[in-house]
Amino acid sequence: MNTSLSGGHAEAPIAADAVARLNAVGLDWRHKAVPATAAGLTAGDFLGTAPRLADFQTPLLTLDAGALRGNADRLASWCGEHGVLLAPHGKTTMAPQLWAEQLSRGAWGITVATFAQLRVAREFGVRRLQLANSLTDPHAIEWVAGTASAEMPILSWVDSTGTVDVIDRTLEAIGSTAVLDVLVELGGTGGRTGARGVDAVLDVARAVSASGHLRLVGVSGYEGSLAHAADADSLAAVRAYLGSMKELHGKLLSEGLYGADTSIIITAGGSAYFDDVVDVLASCITAGTAEGGPAVELMIRSGAYIIHDDGFYRGISPFSRDGGTPFAAGMHGWARVVSQPEPGLAILDAGKRDLPVDKGLPRPQLIGSALGGPMTPLTGAQITAVNDQHSYMAFDAGTTTVRPGDVVRLGLSHPCTAFDKWTLIPVLADTDRDQTVVDLIHTFF
């Protein structure tokens, strides 16, 4: 089978009709973002009433249409300029509507992390999928074997000979003749998954080559688990790891361990170090040779970029570090003061069940007397602690007046743990200038 994993395809990258059907979803009490007055309407009918931020209640998470559009355009353009593929990590949003926006800008496909996420993506007709994980669950192995095809590929990773054995035994037991496309994963000391060291990965690749059910189509890795800052030591650790990926690729070529008649994909790069990935690994890219040498593509998997934030990614993103124009924060939290029990302390009605806290606490930005009304900067205030349903906001009682019922806009950190708290997220035309709700984003966690 002569298969190009990176070439174009005639079919749509996602099923537009499946995405469009989300407008027919009925709204009710299960959607905590939706006002009670919307109950009984479909999402499309509700949007037809031209709702505004003021029609909603707190706590609330909103997105900004301009920021999402600008961020998606920005990275798509950057990837085009650098000649690299983009397979956005869909687990960030688990929102097919946003996947469609990314795919419409030329993304290769969508990356996911779990079997459940694979099923969501395929339900919405995503044609090209990458599982950034190993297949070890027999049910998942059987499903991928029965679902993947040359026209609708599913790539997965392997990081041990044990994984190779599990896949072989599972497919042999059901009499399957399927051949699954896999990438060998290089890990790093203290990191997450991935065989530790080039030699260990070569052993895995040899096992793949000997398997009747697997075909090696690339090298994978995740540098983001090895560093969490942009200082010199962190960047050096990232680049050293990427250098090992490059070394591994060279040895796989020299041993002839890649599958025959296929293009090769080298993939790394979350939303924090994608520039370093391209800087170190771009020299591996080749269009192939007349003598039959394989084409090699470089793929990044940034996921958080389309949303970005006012916290972790704002500080670490390459576009924030290089002195250029950073991505725009595309999400905000809104919370109401439910108690002002002592001077300098306000209790807000949004907690860990509503807003992300794992990469930094929410940051008070603005305050006003009503959601959707005029707001003023909230200088010097900070969130000091967060419970399940409440946040503690400290402020200077001598300079700032805070009353029960006031609404606070919050800057947030880490989109991955913001989206999973909401099944429906309103999108504002412009958070600062036009708070008309122009879309409702459905998530599937």
Coordinates of N, CA, C and O in Angstrom, one line a residue, residues 1 3-7 85-87 89 108-115 118 122 126-135 140 143-145 147-158 167 179-184 214-220 262-267 297-301:
M1 N 0.9 -1.2 0.0 CA 0.0 0.0 0.0 C 0.9 1.2 0.0 O 1.7 1.4 0.9
T3 N 1.0 4.9 0.7 CA 0.2 5.9 1.4 C 1.0 7.1 1.8 O 2.1 7.0 2.4
S4 N 0.5 8.3 1.4 CA 1.1 9.5 1.9 C 0.3 10.0 3.1 O -0.9 10.3 2.9
L5 N 0.9 10.1 4.2 CA 0.2 10.6 5.4 C 0.1 12.1 5.5 O -0.6 12.6 6.3
S6 N 0.9 12.8 4.6 CA 0.9 14.2 4.8 C 0.4 14.9 3.5 O 0.2 16.2 3.5
G7 N 0.0 14.2 2.5 CA -0.5 14.8 1.3 C -1.9 15.3 1.4 O -2.6 15.1 2.4
L85 N 3.6 21.1 9.3 CA 2.2 20.7 9.4 C 1.8 21.1 10.8 O 2.6 21.2 11.8
L86 N 0.5 21.3 11.0 CA -0.1 21.6 12.3 C -1.3 20.6 12.5 O -2.2 20.4 11.6
A87 N -1.2 19.8 13.6 CA -2.3 18.9 14.0 C -2.7 19.4 15.4 O -2.2 18.8 16.4
H89 N -3.9 20.0 19.1 CA -4.3 19.1 20.1 C -5.8 19.4 20.5 O -6.0 20.4 21.1
W108 N -3.4 19.8 9.3 CA -3.4 18.4 8.7 C -4.5 17.6 9.2 O -5.1 16.8 8.5
G109 N -4.8 17.7 10.5 CA -5.9 16.9 11.2 C -5.9 17.3 12.6 O -5.4 18.4 13.0
I110 N -6.5 16.5 13.5 CA -6.6 16.8 14.9 C -5.9 15.7 15.7 O -6.0 14.6 15.4
T111 N -5.2 16.2 16.7 CA -4.6 15.3 17.7 C -5.5 15.2 18.9 O -6.1 16.1 19.3
V112 N -5.6 14.0 19.4 CA -6.3 13.7 20.7 C -5.5 12.9 21.6 O -4.4 12.4 21.3
A113 N -6.0 12.7 22.9 CA -5.2 12.1 23.9 C -5.7 10.7 24.3 O -5.0 9.9 24.9
T114 N -7.0 10.5 24.1 CA -7.7 9.3 24.6 C -8.6 8.6 23.6 O -9.0 9.2 22.6
F115 N -8.9 7.4 23.9 CA -9.8 6.6 23.0 C -11.2 7.4 22.9 O -11.8 7.5 21.9
L118 N -10.9 10.1 20.6 CA -10.9 9.6 19.2 C -12.3 9.4 18.7 O -12.7 9.8 17.6
R122 N -14.1 11.3 15.5 CA -14.5 10.5 14.3 C -16.1 10.7 14.1 O -16.6 10.7 13.0
V126 N -13.9 14.0 11.5 CA -12.5 14.4 11.4 C -11.8 13.3 10.6 O -11.7 12.2 11.1
R127 N -11.2 13.6 9.5 CA -10.6 12.6 8.6 C -9.3 12.1 9.1 O -8.9 10.9 8.9
R128 N -8.4 13.0 9.5 CA -7.1 12.7 9.9 C -6.9 12.8 11.4 O -7.1 13.9 11.9
L129 N -6.5 11.8 12.1 CA -6.4 11.8 13.5 C -5.1 11.2 14.0 O -4.5 10.3 13.4
Q130 N -4.6 11.8 15.1 CA -3.4 11.3 15.7 C -3.7 11.2 17.2 O -4.2 12.1 17.9
L131 N -3.5 10.0 17.7 CA -3.6 9.7 19.2 C -2.2 9.9 19.8 O -1.3 9.1 19.5
A132 N -2.0 10.9 20.5 CA -0.7 11.2 21.2 C -0.6 10.4 22.4 O -0.4 10.9 23.5
N133 N -0.7 9.1 22.2 CA -0.7 8.1 23.3 C -0.5 6.8 22.8 O -0.6 6.6 21.5
S134 N -0.3 5.8 23.6 CA -0.1 4.4 23.2 C -1.5 3.7 23.3 O -2.2 3.9 24.2
L135 N -1.7 2.8 22.3 CA -2.9 2.0 22.3 C -2.6 0.7 23.2 O -1.8 -0.2 22.7
A140 N -9.9 -0.3 22.5 CA -9.4 0.8 21.6 C -8.6 0.2 20.4 O -8.8 0.7 19.3
W143 N -11.1 -1.1 17.9 CA -11.8 0.0 17.3 C -11.0 0.7 16.2 O -11.4 0.9 15.1
V144 N -9.7 1.0 16.6 CA -8.9 1.7 15.6 C -8.6 0.8 14.4 O -8.6 1.2 13.3
A145 N -8.4 -0.5 14.7 CA -8.1 -1.5 13.6 C -9.3 -1.6 12.6 O -9.2 -1.7 11.4
T147 N -11.5 0.9 12.2 CA -12.0 2.3 11.8 C -11.0 3.0 10.8 O -11.4 3.7 9.9
A148 N -9.7 2.8 11.1 CA -8.7 3.5 10.4 C -8.6 3.0 8.9 O -8.9 1.8 8.7
S149 N -8.2 3.9 8.0 CA -8.1 3.5 6.6 C -7.1 4.4 6.0 O -6.7 5.4 6.6
A150 N -6.7 4.1 4.7 CA -5.8 5.0 4.0 C -6.4 6.4 3.8 O -5.8 7.4 3.9
E151 N -7.8 6.4 3.7 CA -8.5 7.7 3.5 C -8.8 8.4 4.8 O -8.9 9.6 4.8
M152 N -8.9 7.6 5.9 CA -9.2 8.2 7.2 C -8.2 7.7 8.2 O -8.6 6.8 9.1
P153 N -6.9 8.1 8.1 CA -5.9 7.5 9.0 C -6.0 7.9 10.4 O -6.5 8.9 10.8
I154 N -5.6 7.0 11.3 CA -5.4 7.2 12.7 C -4.0 6.8 13.1 O -3.6 5.6 13.0
L155 N -3.2 7.8 13.4 CA -1.8 7.5 13.9 C -1.8 7.4 15.4 O -2.6 8.1 16.1
S156 N -1.0 6.5 15.9 CA -0.8 6.4 17.4 C 0.6 6.2 17.7 O 1.5 6.0 16.8
W157 N 1.0 6.2 19.0 CA 2.4 6.2 19.4 C 2.7 4.9 20.1 O 1.8 4.3 20.8
V158 N 3.9 4.4 20.1 CA 4.4 3.3 20.9 C 5.7 3.7 21.6 O 6.5 4.3 21.0
I167 N -0.6 -4.9 21.2 CA -1.4 -4.7 19.9 C -1.3 -6.0 19.1 O -2.4 -6.4 18.6
V179 N -3.2 -3.4 9.7 CA -1.8 -2.9 10.0 C -2.0 -1.4 10.4 O -2.5 -0.6 9.7
L180 N -1.6 -1.1 11.7 CA -1.8 0.2 12.2 C -0.5 1.0 12.1 O 0.6 0.5 12.2
D181 N -0.7 2.3 11.7 CA 0.4 3.2 11.6 C 0.8 3.8 12.9 O -0.1 4.3 13.6
V182 N 2.1 3.7 13.3 CA 2.5 4.2 14.6 C 3.8 5.0 14.5 O 4.5 4.9 13.5
L183 N 4.0 5.8 15.5 CA 5.2 6.6 15.6 C 5.9 6.1 16.9 O 5.2 5.9 17.9
V184 N 7.2 6.0 16.9 CA 7.9 5.6 18.1 C 8.1 6.9 18.9 O 8.5 8.0 18.4
L214 N 1.9 -3.7 12.6 CA 2.3 -2.3 12.8 C 3.2 -1.8 11.7 O 4.0 -2.6 11.1
R215 N 3.1 -0.6 11.3 CA 4.0 0.1 10.4 C 4.6 1.4 11.0 O 3.8 2.2 11.4
L216 N 5.9 1.5 11.0 CA 6.5 2.7 11.5 C 6.4 3.8 10.5 O 7.0 3.7 9.5
V217 N 5.8 4.9 10.9 CA 5.7 6.1 10.0 C 6.2 7.4 10.6 O 6.1 8.4 10.0
G218 N 6.9 7.3 11.8 CA 7.5 8.5 12.3 C 8.0 8.4 13.7 O 8.1 7.4 14.3
V219 N 8.4 9.6 14.2 CA 9.0 9.8 15.5 C 8.1 10.8 16.2 O 7.8 11.9 15.6
S220 N 7.8 10.6 17.5 CA 7.0 11.5 18.2 C 7.6 11.9 19.6 O 8.5 11.1 20.1
T262 N 5.8 5.0 2.4 CA 5.1 6.0 3.2 C 5.9 7.2 3.4 O 7.2 7.2 3.4
S263 N 5.2 8.3 3.6 CA 5.9 9.5 4.1 C 6.2 9.4 5.6 O 5.6 8.5 6.2
I264 N 7.1 10.2 6.1 CA 7.5 10.1 7.5 C 7.1 11.4 8.2 O 7.2 12.5 7.6
I265 N 6.6 11.3 9.4 CA 6.2 12.4 10.2 C 7.1 12.5 11.5 O 7.2 11.5 12.2
I266 N 7.7 13.6 11.7 CA 8.3 13.9 13.0 C 7.5 14.9 13.7 O 7.2 16.0 13.1
T267 N 7.0 14.6 14.9 CA 6.1 15.5 15.6 C 6.5 15.8 17.0 O 6.9 14.9 17.8
E297 N 8.1 15.0 6.8 CA 7.4 16.2 7.3 C 7.5 16.4 8.7 O 7.7 15.5 9.5
L298 N 7.6 17.7 9.1 CA 7.6 18.1 10.5 C 6.2 18.6 11.0 O 5.7 19.4 10.3
M299 N 5.7 18.1 12.1 CA 4.4 18.4 12.5 C 4.4 18.9 14.0 O 5.0 18.3 14.8
I300 N 3.8 20.1 14.2 CA 3.6 20.6 15.6 C 2.2 20.3 16.0 O 1.3 20.1 15.1
R301 N 1.9 20.3 17.3 CA 0.6 19.9 17.8 C 0.0 20.9 18.8 O -0.8 20.6 19.7

